[in-house]
mmCIF file of C-alpha atoms and ligand atoms in Angstrom:
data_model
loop_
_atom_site.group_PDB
_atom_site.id
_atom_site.type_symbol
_atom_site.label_atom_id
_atom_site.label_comp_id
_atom_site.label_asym_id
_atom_site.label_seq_id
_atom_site.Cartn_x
_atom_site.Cartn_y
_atom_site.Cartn_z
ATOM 1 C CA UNK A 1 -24.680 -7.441 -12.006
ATOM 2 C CA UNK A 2 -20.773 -7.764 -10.441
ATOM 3 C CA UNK A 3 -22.107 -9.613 -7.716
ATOM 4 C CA UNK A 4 -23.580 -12.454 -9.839
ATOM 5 C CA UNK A 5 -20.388 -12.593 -12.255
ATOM 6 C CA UNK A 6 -18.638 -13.063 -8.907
ATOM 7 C CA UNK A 7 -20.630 -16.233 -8.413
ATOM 8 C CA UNK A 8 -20.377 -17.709 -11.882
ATOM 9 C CA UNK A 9 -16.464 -17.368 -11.424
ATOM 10 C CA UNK A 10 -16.591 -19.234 -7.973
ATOM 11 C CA UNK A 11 -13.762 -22.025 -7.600
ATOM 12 C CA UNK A 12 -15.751 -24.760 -5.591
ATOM 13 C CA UNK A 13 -13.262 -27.058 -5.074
ATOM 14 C CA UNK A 14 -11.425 -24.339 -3.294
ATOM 15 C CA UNK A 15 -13.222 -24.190 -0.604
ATOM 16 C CA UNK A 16 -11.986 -26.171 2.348
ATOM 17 C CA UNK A 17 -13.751 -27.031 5.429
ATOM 18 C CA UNK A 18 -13.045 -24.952 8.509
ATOM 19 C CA UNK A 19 -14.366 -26.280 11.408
ATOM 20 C CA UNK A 20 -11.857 -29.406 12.320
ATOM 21 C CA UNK A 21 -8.848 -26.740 12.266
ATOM 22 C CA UNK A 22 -10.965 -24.071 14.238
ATOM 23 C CA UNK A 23 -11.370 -26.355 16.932
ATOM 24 C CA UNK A 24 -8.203 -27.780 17.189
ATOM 25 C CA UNK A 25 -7.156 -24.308 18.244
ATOM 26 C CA UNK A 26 -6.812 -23.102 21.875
ATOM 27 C CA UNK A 27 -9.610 -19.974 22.727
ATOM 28 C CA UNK A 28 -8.143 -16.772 23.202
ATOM 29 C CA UNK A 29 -9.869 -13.949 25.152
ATOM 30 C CA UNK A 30 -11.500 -11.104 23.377
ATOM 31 C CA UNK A 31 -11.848 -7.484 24.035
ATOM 32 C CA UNK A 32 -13.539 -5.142 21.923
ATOM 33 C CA UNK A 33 -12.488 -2.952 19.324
ATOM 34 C CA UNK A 34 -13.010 0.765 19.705
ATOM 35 C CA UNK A 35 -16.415 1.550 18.370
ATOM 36 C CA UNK A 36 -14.583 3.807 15.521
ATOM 37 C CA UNK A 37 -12.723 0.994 13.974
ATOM 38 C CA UNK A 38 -15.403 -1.526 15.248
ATOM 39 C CA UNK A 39 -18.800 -0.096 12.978
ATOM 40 C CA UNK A 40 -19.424 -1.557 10.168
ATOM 41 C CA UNK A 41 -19.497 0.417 6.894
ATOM 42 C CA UNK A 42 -21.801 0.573 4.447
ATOM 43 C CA UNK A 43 -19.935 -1.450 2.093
ATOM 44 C CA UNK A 44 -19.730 -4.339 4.661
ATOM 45 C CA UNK A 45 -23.055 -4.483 5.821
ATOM 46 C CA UNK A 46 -24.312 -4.428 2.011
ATOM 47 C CA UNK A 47 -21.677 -7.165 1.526
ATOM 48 C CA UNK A 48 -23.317 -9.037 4.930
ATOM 49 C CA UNK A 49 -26.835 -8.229 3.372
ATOM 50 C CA UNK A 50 -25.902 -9.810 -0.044
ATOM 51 C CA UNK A 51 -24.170 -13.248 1.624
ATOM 52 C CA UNK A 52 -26.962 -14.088 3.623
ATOM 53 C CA UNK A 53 -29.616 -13.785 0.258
ATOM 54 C CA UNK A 54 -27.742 -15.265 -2.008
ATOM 55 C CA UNK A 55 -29.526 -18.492 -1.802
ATOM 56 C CA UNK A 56 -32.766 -16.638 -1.104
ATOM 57 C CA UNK A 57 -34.625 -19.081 -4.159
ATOM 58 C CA UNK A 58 -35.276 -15.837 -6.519
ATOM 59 C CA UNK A 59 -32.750 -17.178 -8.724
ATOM 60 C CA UNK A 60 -32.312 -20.475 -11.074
ATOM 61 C CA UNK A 61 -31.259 -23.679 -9.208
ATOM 62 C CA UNK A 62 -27.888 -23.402 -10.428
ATOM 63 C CA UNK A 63 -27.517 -19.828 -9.060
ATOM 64 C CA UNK A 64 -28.796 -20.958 -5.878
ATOM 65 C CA UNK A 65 -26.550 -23.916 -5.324
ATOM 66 C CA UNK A 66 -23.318 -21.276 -6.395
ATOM 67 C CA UNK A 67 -25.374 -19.000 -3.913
ATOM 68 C CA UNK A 68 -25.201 -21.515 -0.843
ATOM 69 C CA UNK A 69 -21.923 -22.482 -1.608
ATOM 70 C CA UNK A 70 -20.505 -18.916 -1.810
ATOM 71 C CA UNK A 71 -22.503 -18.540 1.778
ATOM 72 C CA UNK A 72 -20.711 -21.363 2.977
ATOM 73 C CA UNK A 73 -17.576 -19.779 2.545
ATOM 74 C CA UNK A 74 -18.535 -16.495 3.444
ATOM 75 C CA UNK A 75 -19.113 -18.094 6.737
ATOM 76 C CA UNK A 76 -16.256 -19.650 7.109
ATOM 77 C CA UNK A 77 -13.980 -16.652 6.304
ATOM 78 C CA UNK A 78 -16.418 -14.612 8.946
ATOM 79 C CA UNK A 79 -15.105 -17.332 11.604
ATOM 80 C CA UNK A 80 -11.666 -16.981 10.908
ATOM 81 C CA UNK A 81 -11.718 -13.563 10.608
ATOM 82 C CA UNK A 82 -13.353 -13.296 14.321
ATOM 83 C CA UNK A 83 -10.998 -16.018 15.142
ATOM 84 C CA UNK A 84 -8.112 -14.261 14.445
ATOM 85 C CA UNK A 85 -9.156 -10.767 15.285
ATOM 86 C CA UNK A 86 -9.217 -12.362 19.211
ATOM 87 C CA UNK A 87 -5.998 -13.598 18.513
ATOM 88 C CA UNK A 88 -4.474 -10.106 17.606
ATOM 89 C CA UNK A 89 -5.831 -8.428 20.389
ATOM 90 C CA UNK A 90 -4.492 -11.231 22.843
ATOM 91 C CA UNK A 91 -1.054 -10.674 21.261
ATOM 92 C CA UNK A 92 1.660 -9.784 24.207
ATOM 93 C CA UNK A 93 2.148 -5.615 23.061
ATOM 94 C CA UNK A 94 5.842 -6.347 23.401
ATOM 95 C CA UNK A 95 5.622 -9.154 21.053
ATOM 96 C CA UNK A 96 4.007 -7.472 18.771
ATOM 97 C CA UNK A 97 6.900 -4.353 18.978
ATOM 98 C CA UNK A 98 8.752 -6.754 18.557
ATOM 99 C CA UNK A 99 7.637 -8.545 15.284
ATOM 100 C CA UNK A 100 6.536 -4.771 13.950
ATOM 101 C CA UNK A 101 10.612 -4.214 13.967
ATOM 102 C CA UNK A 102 11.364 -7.214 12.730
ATOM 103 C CA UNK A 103 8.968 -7.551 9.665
ATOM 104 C CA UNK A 104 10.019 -3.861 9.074
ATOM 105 C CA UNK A 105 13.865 -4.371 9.390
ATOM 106 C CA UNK A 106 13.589 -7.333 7.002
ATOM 107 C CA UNK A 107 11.489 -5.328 4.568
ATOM 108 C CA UNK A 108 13.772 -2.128 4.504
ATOM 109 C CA UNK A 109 16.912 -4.588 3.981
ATOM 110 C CA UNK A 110 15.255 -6.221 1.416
ATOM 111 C CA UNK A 111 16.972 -6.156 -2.013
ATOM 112 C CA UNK A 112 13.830 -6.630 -4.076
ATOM 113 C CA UNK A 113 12.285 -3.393 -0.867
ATOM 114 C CA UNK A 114 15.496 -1.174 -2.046
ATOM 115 C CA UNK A 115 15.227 -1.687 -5.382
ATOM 116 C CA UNK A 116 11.713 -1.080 -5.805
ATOM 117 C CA UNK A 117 10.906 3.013 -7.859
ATOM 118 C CA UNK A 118 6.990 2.399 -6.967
ATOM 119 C CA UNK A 119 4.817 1.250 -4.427
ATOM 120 C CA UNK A 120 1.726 0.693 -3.154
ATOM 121 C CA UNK A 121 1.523 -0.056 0.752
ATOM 122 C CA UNK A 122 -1.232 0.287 3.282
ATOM 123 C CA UNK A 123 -0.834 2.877 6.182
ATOM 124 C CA UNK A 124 -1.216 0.756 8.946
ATOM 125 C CA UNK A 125 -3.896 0.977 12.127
ATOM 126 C CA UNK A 126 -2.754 0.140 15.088
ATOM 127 C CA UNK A 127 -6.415 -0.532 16.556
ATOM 128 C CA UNK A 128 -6.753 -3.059 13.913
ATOM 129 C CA UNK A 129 -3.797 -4.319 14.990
ATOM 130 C CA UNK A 130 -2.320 -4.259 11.509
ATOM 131 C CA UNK A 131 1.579 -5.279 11.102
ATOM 132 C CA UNK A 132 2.952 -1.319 11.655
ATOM 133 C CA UNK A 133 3.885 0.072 8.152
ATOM 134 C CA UNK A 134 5.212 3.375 9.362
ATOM 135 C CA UNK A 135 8.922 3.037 9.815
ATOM 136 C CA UNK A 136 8.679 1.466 6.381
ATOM 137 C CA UNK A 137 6.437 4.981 5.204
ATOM 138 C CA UNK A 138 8.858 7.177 6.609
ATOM 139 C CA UNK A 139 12.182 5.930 5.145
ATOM 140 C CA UNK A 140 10.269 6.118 1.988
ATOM 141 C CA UNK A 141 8.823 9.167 2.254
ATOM 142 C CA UNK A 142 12.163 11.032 3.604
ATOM 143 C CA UNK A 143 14.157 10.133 0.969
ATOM 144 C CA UNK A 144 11.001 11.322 -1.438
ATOM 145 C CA UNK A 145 11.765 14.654 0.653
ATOM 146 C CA UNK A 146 15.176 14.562 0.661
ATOM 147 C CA UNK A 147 16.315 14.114 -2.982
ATOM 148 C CA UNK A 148 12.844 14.483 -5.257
ATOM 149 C CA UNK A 149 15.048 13.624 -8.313
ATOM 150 C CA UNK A 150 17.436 11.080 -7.061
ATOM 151 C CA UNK A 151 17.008 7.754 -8.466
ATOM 152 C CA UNK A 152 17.193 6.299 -5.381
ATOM 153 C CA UNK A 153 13.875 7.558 -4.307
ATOM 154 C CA UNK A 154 10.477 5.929 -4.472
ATOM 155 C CA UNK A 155 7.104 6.583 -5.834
ATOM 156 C CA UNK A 156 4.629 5.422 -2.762
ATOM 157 C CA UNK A 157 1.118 5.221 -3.606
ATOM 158 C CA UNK A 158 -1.581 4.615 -0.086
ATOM 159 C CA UNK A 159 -4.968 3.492 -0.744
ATOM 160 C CA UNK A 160 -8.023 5.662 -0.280
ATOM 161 C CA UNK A 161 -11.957 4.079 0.740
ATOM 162 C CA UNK A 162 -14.613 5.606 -1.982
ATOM 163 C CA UNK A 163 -17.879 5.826 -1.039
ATOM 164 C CA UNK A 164 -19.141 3.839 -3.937
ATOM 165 C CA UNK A 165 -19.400 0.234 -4.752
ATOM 166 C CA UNK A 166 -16.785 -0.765 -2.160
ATOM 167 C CA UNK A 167 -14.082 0.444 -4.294
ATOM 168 C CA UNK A 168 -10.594 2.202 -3.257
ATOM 169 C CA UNK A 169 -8.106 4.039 -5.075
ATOM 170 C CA UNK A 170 -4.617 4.460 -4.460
ATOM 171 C CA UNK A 171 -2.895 8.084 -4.826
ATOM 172 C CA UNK A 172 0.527 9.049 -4.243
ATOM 173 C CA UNK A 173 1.840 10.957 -1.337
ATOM 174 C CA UNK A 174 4.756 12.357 -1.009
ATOM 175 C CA UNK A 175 4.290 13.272 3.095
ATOM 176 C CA UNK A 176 2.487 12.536 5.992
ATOM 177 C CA UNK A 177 0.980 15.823 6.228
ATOM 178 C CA UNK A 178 -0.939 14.312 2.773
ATOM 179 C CA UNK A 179 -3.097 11.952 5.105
ATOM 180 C CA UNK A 180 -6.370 12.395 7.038
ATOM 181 C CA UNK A 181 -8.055 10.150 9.513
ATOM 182 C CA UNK A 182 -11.408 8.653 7.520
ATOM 183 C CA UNK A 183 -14.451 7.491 9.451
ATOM 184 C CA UNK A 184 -13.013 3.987 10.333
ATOM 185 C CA UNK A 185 -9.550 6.144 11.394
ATOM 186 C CA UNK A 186 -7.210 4.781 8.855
ATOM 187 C CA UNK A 187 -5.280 7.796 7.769
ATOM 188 C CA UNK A 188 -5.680 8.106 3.837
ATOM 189 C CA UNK A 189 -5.380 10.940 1.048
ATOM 190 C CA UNK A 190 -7.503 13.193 -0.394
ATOM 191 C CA UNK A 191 -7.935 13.116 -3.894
ATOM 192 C CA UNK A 192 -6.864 16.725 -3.968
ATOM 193 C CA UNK A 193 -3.584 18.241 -2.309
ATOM 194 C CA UNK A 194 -3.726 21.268 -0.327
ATOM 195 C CA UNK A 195 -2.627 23.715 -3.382
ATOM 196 C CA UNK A 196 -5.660 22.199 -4.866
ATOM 197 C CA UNK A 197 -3.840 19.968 -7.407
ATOM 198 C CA UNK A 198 -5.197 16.406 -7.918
ATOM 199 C CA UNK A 199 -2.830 13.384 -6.854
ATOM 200 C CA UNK A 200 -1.610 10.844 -9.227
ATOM 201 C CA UNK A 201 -4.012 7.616 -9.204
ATOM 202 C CA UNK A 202 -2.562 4.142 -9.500
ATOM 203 C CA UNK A 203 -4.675 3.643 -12.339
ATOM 204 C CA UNK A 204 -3.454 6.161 -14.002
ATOM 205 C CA UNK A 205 0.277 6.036 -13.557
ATOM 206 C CA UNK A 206 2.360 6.368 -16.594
ATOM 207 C CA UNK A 207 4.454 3.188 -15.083
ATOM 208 C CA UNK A 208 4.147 0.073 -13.535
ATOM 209 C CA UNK A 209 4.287 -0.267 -9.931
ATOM 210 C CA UNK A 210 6.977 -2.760 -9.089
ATOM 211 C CA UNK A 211 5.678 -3.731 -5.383
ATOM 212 C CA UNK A 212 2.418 -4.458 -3.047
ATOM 213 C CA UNK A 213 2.412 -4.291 0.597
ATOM 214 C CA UNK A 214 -0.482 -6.061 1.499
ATOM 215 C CA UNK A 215 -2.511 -6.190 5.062
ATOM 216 C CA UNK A 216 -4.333 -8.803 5.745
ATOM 217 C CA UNK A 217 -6.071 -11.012 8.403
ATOM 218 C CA UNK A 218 -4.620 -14.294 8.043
ATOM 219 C CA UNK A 219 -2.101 -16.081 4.956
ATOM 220 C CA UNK A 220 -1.105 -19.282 4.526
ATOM 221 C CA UNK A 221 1.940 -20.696 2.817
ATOM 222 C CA UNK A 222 0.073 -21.463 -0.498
ATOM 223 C CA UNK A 223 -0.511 -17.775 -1.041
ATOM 224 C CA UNK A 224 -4.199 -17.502 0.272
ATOM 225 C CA UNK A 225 -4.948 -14.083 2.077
ATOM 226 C CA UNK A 226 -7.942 -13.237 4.370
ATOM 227 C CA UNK A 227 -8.802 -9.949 4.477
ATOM 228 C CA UNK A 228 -11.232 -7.349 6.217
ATOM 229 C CA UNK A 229 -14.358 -8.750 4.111
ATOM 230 C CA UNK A 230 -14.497 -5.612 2.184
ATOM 231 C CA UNK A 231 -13.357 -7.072 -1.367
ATOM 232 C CA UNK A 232 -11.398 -3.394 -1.462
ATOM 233 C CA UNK A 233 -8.153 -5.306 -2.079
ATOM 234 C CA UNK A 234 -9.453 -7.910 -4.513
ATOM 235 C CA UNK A 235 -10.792 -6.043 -6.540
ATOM 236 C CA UNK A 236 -8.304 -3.330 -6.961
ATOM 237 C CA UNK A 237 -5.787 -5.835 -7.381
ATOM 238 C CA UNK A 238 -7.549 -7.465 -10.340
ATOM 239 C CA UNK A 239 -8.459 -4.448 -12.130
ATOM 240 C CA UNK A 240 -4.618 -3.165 -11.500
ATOM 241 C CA UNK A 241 -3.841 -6.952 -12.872
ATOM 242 C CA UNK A 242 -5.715 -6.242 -15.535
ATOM 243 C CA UNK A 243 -4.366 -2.914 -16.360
ATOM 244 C CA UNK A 244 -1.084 -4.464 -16.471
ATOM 245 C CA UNK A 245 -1.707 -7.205 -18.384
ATOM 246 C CA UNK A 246 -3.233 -5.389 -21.288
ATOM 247 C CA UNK A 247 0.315 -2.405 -20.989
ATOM 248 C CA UNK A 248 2.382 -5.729 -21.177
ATOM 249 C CA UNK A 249 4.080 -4.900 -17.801
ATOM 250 C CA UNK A 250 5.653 -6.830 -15.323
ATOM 251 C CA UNK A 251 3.188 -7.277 -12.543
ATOM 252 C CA UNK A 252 3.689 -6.128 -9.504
ATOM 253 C CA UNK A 253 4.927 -8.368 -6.513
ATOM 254 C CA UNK A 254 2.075 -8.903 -3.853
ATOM 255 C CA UNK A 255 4.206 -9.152 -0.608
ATOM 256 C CA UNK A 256 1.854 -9.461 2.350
ATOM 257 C CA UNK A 257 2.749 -8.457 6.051
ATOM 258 C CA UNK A 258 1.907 -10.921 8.747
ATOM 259 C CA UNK A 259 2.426 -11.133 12.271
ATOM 260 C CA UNK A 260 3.385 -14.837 13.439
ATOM 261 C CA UNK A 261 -0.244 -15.691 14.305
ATOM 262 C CA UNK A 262 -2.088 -14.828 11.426
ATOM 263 C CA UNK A 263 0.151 -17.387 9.731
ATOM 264 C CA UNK A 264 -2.269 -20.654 9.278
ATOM 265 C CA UNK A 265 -2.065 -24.030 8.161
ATOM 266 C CA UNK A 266 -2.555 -24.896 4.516
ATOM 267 C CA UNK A 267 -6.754 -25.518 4.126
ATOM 268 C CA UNK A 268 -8.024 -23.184 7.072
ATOM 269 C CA UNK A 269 -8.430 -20.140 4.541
ATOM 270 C CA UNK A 270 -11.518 -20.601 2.434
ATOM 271 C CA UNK A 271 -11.583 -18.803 -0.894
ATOM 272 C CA UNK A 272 -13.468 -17.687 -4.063
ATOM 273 C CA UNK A 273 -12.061 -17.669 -7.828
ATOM 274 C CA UNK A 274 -12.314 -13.562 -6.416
ATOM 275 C CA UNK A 275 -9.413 -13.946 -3.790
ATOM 276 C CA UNK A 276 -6.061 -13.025 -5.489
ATOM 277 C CA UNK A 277 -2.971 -14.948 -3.878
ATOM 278 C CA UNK A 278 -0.127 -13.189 -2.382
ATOM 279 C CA UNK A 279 3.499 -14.110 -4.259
ATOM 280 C CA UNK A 280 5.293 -13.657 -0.491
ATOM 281 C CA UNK A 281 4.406 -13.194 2.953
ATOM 282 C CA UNK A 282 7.231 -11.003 5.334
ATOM 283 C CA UNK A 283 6.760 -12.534 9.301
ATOM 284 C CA UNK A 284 9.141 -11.689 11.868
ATOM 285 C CA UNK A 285 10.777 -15.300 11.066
ATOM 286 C CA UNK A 286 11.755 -14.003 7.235
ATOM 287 C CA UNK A 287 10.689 -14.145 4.016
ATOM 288 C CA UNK A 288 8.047 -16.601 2.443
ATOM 289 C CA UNK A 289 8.144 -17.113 -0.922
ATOM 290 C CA UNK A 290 5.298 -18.795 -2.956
ATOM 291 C CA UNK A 291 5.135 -18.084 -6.268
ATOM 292 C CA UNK A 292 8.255 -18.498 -9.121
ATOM 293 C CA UNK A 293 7.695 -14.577 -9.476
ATOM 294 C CA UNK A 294 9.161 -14.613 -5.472
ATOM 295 C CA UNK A 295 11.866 -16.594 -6.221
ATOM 296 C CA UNK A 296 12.952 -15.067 -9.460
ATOM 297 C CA UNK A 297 12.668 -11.472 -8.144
ATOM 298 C CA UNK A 298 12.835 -11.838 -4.150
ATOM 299 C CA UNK A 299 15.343 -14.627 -3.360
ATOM 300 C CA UNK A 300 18.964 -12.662 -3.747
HETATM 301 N N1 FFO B 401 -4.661 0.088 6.852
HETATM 302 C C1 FFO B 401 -5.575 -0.357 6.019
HETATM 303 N N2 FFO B 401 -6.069 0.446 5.091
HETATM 304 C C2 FFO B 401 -7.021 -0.027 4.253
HETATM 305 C C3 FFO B 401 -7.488 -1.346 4.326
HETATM 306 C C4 FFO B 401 -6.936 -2.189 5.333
HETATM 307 O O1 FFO B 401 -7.271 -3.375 5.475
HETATM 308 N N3 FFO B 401 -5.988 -1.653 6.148
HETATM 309 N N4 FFO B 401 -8.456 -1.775 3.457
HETATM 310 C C5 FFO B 401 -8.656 -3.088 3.088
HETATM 311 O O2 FFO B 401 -9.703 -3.464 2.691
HETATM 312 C C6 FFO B 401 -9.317 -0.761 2.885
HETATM 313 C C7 FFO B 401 -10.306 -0.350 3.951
HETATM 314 N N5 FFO B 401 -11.095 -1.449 4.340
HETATM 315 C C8 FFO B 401 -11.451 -1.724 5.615
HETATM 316 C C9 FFO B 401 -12.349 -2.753 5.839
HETATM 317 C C10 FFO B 401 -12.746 -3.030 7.141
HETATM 318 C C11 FFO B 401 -12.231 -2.311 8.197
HETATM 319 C C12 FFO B 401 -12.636 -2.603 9.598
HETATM 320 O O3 FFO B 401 -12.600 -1.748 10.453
HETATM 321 N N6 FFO B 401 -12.999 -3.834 9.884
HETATM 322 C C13 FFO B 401 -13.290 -4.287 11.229
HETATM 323 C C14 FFO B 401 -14.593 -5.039 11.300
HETATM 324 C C15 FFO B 401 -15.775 -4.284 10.807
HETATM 325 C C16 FFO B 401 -17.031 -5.156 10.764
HETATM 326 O O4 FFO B 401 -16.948 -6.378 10.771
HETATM 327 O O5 FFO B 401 -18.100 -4.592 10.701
HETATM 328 C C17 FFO B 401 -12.218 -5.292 11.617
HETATM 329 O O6 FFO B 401 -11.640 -5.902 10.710
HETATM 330 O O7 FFO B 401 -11.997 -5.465 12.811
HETATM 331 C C18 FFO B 401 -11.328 -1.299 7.966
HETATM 332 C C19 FFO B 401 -10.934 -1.012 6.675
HETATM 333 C C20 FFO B 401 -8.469 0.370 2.400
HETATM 334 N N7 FFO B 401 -7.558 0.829 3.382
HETATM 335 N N1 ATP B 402 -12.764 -8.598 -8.396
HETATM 336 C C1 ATP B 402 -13.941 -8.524 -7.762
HETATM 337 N N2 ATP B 402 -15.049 -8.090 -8.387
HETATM 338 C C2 ATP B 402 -16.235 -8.014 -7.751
HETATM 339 N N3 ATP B 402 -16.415 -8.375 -6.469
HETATM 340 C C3 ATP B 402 -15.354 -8.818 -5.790
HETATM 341 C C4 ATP B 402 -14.064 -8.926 -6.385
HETATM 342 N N4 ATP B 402 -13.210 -9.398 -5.451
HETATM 343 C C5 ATP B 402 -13.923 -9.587 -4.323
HETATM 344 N N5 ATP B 402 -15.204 -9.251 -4.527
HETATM 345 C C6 ATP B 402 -16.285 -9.360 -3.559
HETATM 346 O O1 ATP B 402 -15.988 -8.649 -2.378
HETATM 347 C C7 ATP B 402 -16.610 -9.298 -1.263
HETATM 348 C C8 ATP B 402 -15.634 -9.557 -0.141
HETATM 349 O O2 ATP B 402 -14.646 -10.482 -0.595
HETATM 350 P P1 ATP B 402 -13.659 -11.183 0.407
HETATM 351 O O3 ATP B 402 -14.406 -11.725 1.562
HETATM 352 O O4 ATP B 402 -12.782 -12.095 -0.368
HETATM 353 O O5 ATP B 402 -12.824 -9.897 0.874
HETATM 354 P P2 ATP B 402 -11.427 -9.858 1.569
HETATM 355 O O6 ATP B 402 -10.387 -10.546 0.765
HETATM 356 O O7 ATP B 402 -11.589 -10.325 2.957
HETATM 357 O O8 ATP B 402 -11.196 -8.287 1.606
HETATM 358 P P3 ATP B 402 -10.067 -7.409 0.886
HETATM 359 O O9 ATP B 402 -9.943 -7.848 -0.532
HETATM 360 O O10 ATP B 402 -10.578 -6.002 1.018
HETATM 361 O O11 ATP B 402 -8.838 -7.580 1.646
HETATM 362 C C9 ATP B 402 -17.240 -10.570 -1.813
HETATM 363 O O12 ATP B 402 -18.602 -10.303 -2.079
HETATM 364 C C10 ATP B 402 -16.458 -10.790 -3.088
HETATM 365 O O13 ATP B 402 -17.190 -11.570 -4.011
#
């Protein structure tokens, strides 16, 4: 079962407690999403399900000690992710213009951005109040329009929800007329275009993608990313690692997106052996680079 290799490959000693730096932070005032992006979906209520019977005793005592302690950190990420879901939505709106520009400007100027022949980013959703991705989308996609065969242009690849075992794919677009709203309204592709031809698949790209533009919840300067509790990105990201790995290319840079509070101290960010680390983070203050892959590739 995936679930249970997932607990065999659980890093215990990276979990860190939560609790001292949750309360050392000030309370922020919540508001709700819209019920659209707000409900649950399957996937995370199965995830919820699984988390709170892990350590339900039907197991070996082994299993149930990796069960509790996978719980454990389940919880904690559930805090932080509540935690800094009230902190988005108490974010000044001009602020937040303000840092979507920035992180954008920086991004598009980028060296290791302008060089890049193939992405994959996320199209943002403003009522998750994810960094905006779409000044970044359209540059992209105009030049796609533009000049199809100049080299200048870029291959950008958006991810897509599946139905099934909390998986997504990611399929290349070449407009914005490609996307639909889903049911938690994040615009994404359909498998098919609208002359009925299938869109390439990530997975099935002839070459490497050079780039990652990751959302996320909260990051910290050690690389750890918190995301929406889905796994989507994990998982994707390891079997794209994989896939990689075993074509000997380069991997791919994971560069996440972060507004200035979902920045947190080392140790607040529980994780799993599951959780793949970013190599960079983009904030409105600049560029962080973490890994040697950021400062070979990103620093020019
Ligand atoms: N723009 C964007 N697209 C993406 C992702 C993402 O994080 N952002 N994903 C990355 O996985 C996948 C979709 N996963 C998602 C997981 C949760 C929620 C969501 O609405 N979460 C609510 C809480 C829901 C609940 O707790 O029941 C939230 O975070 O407020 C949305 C997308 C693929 N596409
Ligand atoms: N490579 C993987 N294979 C199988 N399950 C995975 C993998 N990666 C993550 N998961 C599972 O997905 C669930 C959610 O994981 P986690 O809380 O780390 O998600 P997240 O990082 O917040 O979300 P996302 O990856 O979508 O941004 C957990 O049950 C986790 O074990």
């Amino acid at each position: 079962m995936a679930r249970l290799s997932t607990i065999s490959r659980i890093s215990v000693a990276a979990s860190r407690s939560l609790s001292s730096s949750v309360r050392s932070r000030p309370a922020v005032s919540v508001s709700r999403l819209p019920n659209s992006a707000a409900a649950p979906s399957p996937c995370l209520l199965r995830l919820r399900s699984f988390a709170t019977t892990m350590d339900g005793g039907r197991g070996n005592g082994g299993d149930q000690q990796l069960g509790s302690e996978l719980e454990a950190i389940f919880k904690e990420k559930r805090i932080l992710r509540s935690k800094v879901r009230k902190s988005l939505r108490s974010m000044d709106p001009l602020q937040r213009s303000q840092e979507d520009d920035a992180i954008q400007r920086i991004v598009l100027d980028a060296p290791w951005f302008r060089s890049s022949q193939r992405l994959c980013a996320y199209i943002s959703c403003s009522a998750l109040r994810e960094v905006d991705t779409s000044k970044i989308l359209s540059e992209i996609l105009q030049n796609t329009a533009r000049d199809s065969q100049a080299h200048s242009s870029k291959k950008v690849y958006v991810p897509r929800v599946e139905d099934k075992n909390c998986h997504m794919r990611m399929f290349n677009i070449s407009s914005v007329g490609d996307l639909i709203a889903n049911s938690m309204d994040i615009l994404e592709p359909a498998p098919v275009d609208a002359e009925g031809n299938e869109r390439e698949e990530v997975m099935h790209a002839k070459e490497p993608i050079d780039l990652f533009l990751l959302p996320g919840l909260a990051f910290d300067r050690s690389g750890r990313r918190l995301g929406r509790g889905g796994g989507y990105y994990d998982t994707f990201l390891k079997s794209y690692q994989d896939l990689a790995r075993a074509r000997n290319w380069k991997l791919p840079l994971l560069v996440a997106l972060s507004y200035s509070v979902q920045i947190m101290e080392e140790g607040v960010i529980s994780v799993t052996s599951d959780d793949i680390p970013v190599d960079a983070i983009v904030s409105p203050a600049g560029v962080i680079h973490i890994s040697p892959a950021a400062s070979e590739r990103m620093k020019s």
